[in-house]
PDB file of C-alpha atoms in Angstrom:
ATOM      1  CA  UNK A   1       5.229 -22.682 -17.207  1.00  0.00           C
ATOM      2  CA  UNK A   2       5.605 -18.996 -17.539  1.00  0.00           C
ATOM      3  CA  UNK A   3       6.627 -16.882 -15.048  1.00  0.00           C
ATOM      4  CA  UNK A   4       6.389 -13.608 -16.505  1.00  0.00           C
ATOM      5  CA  UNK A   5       3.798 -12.727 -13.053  1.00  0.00           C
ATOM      6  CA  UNK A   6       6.406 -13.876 -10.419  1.00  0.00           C
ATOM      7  CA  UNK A   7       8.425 -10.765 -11.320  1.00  0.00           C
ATOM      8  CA  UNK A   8       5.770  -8.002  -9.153  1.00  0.00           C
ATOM      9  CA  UNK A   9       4.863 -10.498  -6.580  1.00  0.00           C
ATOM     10  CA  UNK A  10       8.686 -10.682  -5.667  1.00  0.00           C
ATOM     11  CA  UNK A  11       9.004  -7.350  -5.985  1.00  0.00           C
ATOM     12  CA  UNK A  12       6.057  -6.699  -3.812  1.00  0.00           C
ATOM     13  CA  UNK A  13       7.722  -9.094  -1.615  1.00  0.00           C
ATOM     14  CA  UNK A  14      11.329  -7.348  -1.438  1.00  0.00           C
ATOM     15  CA  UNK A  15       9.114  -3.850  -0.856  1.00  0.00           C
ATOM     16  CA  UNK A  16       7.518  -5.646   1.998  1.00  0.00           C
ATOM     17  CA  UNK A  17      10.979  -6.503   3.419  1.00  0.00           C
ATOM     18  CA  UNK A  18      11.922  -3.088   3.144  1.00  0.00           C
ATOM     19  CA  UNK A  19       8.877  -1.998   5.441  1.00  0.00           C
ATOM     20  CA  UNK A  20      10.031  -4.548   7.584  1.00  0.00           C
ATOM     21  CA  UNK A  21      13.429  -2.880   7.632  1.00  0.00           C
ATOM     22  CA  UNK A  22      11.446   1.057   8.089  1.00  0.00           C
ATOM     23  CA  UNK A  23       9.636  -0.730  11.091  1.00  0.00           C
ATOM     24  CA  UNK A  24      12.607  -2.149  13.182  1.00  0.00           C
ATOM     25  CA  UNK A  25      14.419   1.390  12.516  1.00  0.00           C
ATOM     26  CA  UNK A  26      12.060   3.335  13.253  1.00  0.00           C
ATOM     27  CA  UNK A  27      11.331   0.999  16.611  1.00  0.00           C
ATOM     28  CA  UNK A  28      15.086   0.737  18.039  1.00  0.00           C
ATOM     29  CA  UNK A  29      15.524   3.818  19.321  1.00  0.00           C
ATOM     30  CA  UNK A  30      12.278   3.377  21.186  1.00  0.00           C
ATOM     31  CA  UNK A  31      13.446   0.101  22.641  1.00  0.00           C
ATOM     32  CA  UNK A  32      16.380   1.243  23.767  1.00  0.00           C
ATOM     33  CA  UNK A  33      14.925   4.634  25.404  1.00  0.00           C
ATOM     34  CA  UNK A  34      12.317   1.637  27.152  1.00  0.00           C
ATOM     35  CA  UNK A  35      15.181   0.021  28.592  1.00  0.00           C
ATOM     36  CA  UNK A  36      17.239   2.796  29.554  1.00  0.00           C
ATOM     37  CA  UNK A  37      14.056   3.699  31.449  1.00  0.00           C
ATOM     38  CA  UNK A  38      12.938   6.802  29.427  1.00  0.00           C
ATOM     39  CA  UNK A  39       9.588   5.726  28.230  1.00  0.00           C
ATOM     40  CA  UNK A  40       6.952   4.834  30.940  1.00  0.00           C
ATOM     41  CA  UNK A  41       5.492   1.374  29.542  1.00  0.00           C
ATOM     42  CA  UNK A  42       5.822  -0.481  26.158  1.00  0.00           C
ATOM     43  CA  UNK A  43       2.125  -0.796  26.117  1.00  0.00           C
ATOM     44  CA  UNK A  44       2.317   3.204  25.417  1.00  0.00           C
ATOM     45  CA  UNK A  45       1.377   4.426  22.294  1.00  0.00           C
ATOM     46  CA  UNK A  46       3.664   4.482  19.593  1.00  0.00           C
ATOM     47  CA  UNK A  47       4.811   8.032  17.625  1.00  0.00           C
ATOM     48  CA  UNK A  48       2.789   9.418  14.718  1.00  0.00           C
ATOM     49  CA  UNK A  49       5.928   8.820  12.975  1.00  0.00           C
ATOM     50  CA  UNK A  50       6.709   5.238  14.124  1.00  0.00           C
ATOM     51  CA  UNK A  51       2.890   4.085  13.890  1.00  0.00           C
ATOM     52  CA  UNK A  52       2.244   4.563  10.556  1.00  0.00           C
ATOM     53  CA  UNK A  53       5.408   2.569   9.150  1.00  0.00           C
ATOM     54  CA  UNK A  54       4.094  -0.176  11.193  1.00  0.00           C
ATOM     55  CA  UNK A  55       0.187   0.801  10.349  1.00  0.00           C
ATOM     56  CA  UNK A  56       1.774   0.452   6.341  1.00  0.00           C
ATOM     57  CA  UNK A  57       3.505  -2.858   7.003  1.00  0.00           C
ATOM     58  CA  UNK A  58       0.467  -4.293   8.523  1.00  0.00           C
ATOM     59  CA  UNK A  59      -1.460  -3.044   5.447  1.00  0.00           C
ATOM     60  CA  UNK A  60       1.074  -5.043   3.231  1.00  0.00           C
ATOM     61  CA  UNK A  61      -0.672  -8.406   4.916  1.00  0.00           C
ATOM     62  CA  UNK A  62      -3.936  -7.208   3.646  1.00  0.00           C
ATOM     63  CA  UNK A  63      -5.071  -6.951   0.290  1.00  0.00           C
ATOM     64  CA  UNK A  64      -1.349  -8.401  -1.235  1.00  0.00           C
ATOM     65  CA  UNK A  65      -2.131 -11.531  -0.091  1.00  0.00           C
ATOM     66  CA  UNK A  66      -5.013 -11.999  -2.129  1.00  0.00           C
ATOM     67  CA  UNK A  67      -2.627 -10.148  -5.142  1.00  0.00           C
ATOM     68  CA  UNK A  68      -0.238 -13.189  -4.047  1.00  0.00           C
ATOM     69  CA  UNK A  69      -3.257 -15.775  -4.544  1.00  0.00           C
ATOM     70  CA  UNK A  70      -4.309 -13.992  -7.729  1.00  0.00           C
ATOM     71  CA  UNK A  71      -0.602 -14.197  -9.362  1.00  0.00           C
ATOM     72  CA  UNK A  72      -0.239 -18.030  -8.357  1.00  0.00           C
ATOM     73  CA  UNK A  73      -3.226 -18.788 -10.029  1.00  0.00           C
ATOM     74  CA  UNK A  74      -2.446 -17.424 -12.925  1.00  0.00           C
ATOM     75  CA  UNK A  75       0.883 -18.390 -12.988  1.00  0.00           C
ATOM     76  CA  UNK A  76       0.261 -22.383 -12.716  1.00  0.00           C
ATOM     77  CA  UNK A  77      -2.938 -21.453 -15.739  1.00  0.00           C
ATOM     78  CA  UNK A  78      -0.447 -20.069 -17.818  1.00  0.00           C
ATOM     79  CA  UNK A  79      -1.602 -16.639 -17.769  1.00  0.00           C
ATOM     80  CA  UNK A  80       0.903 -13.736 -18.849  1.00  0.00           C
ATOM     81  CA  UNK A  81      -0.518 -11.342 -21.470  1.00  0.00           C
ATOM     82  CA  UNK A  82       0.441  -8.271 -21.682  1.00  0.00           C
ATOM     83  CA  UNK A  83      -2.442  -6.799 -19.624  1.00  0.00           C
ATOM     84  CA  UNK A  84      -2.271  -9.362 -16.844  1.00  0.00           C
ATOM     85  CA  UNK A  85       2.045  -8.694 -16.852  1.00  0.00           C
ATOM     86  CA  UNK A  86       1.450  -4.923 -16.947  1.00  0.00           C
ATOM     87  CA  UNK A  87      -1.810  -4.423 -14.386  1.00  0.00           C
ATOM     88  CA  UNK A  88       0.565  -6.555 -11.637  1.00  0.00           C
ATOM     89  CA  UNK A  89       2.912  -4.194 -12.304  1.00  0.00           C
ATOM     90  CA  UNK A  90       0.920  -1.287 -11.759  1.00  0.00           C
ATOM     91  CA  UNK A  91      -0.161  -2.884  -8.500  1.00  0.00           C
ATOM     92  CA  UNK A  92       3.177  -3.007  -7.325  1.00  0.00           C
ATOM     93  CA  UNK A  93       4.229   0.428  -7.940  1.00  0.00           C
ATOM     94  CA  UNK A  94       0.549   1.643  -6.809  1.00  0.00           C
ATOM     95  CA  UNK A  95       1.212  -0.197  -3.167  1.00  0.00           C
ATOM     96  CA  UNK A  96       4.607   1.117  -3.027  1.00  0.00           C
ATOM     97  CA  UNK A  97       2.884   4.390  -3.446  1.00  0.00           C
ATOM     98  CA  UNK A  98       0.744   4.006  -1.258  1.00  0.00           C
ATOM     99  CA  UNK A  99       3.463   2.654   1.687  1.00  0.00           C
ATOM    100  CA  UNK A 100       5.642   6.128   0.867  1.00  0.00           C
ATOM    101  CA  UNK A 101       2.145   8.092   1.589  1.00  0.00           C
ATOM    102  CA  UNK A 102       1.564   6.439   4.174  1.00  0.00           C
ATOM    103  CA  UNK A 103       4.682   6.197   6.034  1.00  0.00           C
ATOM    104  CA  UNK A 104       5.742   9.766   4.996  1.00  0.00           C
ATOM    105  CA  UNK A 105       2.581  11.708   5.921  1.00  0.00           C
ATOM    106  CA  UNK A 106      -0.047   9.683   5.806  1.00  0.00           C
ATOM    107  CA  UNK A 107      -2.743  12.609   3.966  1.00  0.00           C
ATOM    108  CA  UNK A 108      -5.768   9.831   3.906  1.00  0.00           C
ATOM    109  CA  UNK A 109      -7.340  11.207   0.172  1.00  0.00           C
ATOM    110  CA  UNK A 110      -4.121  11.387  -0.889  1.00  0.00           C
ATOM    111  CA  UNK A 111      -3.238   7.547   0.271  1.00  0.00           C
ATOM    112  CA  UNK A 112      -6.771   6.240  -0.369  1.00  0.00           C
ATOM    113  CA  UNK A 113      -6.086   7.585  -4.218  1.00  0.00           C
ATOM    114  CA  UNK A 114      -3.040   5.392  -4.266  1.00  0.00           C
ATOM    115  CA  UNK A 115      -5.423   2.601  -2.476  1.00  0.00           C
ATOM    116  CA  UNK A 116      -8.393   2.997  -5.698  1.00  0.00           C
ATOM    117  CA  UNK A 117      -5.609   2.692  -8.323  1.00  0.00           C
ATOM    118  CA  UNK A 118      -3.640  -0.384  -6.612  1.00  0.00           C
ATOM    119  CA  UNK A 119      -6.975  -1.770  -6.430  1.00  0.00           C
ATOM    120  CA  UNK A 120      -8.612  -1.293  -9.748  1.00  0.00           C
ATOM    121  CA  UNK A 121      -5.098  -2.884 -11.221  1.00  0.00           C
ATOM    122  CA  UNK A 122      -5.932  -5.651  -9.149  1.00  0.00           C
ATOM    123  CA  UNK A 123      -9.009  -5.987 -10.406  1.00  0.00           C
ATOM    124  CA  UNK A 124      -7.818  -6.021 -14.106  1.00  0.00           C
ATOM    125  CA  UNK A 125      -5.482  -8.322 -13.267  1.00  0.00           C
ATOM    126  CA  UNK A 126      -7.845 -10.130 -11.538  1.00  0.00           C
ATOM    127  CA  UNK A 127     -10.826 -10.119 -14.484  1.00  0.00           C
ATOM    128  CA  UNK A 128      -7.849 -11.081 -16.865  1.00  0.00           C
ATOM    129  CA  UNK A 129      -7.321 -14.303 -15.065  1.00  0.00           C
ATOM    130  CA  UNK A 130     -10.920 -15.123 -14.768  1.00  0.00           C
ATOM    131  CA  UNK A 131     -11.375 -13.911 -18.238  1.00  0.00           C
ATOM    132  CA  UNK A 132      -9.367 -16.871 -19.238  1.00  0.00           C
ATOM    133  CA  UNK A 133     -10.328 -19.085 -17.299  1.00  0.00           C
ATOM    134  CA  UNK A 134     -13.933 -18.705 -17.889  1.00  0.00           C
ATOM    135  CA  UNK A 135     -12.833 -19.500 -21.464  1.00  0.00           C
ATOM    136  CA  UNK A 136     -11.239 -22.013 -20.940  1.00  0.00           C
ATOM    137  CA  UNK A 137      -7.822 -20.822 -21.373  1.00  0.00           C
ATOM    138  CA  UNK A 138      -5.819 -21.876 -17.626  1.00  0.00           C
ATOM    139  CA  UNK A 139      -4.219 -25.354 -17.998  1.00  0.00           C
TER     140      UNK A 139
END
């Protein structure tokens, strides 16, 4: 089997981990103002600053998974030509894009431009495992 696609979906899921890492740091000092009795409720609102790190981690449970799906089926077809290999990786550096925008600044064209081109890479990546296997190509 090759695994030439495994490469961006572990990288997607390292960058994911990373959120996960943004999230809890940008959350502790919140927690511990909550306990020390400085913020009213932890059913208040988060920060502009803290809500979208954890708005772009959410948003990495979204469309990736179906990027996941996509890569495992054409990893256990068989699937790594050069367009398949290269459009994954231009999904992952698209979404990782997009999570900077997002958790940065959040300017919505701006992040829904990084959004279009994560997407149509999925969707080459996506035609270039159907592609094969509507000719017959996936084991």
């Amino acid at each position: 089997m090759d695994k030439a696609l495994l490469g961006p979906g572990l990288a997607l899921v390292l960058w994911t981990g990373v959120m996960w890492a943004w999230v809890l740091k940008s959350r502790l000092p919140l927690l511990r103002a909550l306990r020390a009795g400085r913020v009213p409720s932890a059913g208040a609102a988060f920060p502009p600053e803290v809500a979208r790190v954890s708005n772009n981690y959410n948003h990495l449970h979204e469309q990736p998974t179906v990027f996941y799906a996509v890569l495992a089926f054409a990893t256990l077809g068989g699937l790594s030509s050069p367009l398949a290999v290269g459009a994954a990786w231009a999904y992952v550096a698209f979404r990782i894009g997009h999570s900077l925008e997002q958790a940065r600044q959040d300017r919505i064209p701006r992040r829904f431009q990084w959004f279009l081109m994560a997407s149509v890479a999925h969707f080459v990546l996506l035609g270039a495992v159907l592609g094969k296997w509507w000719l017959g190509g996936l084991n």
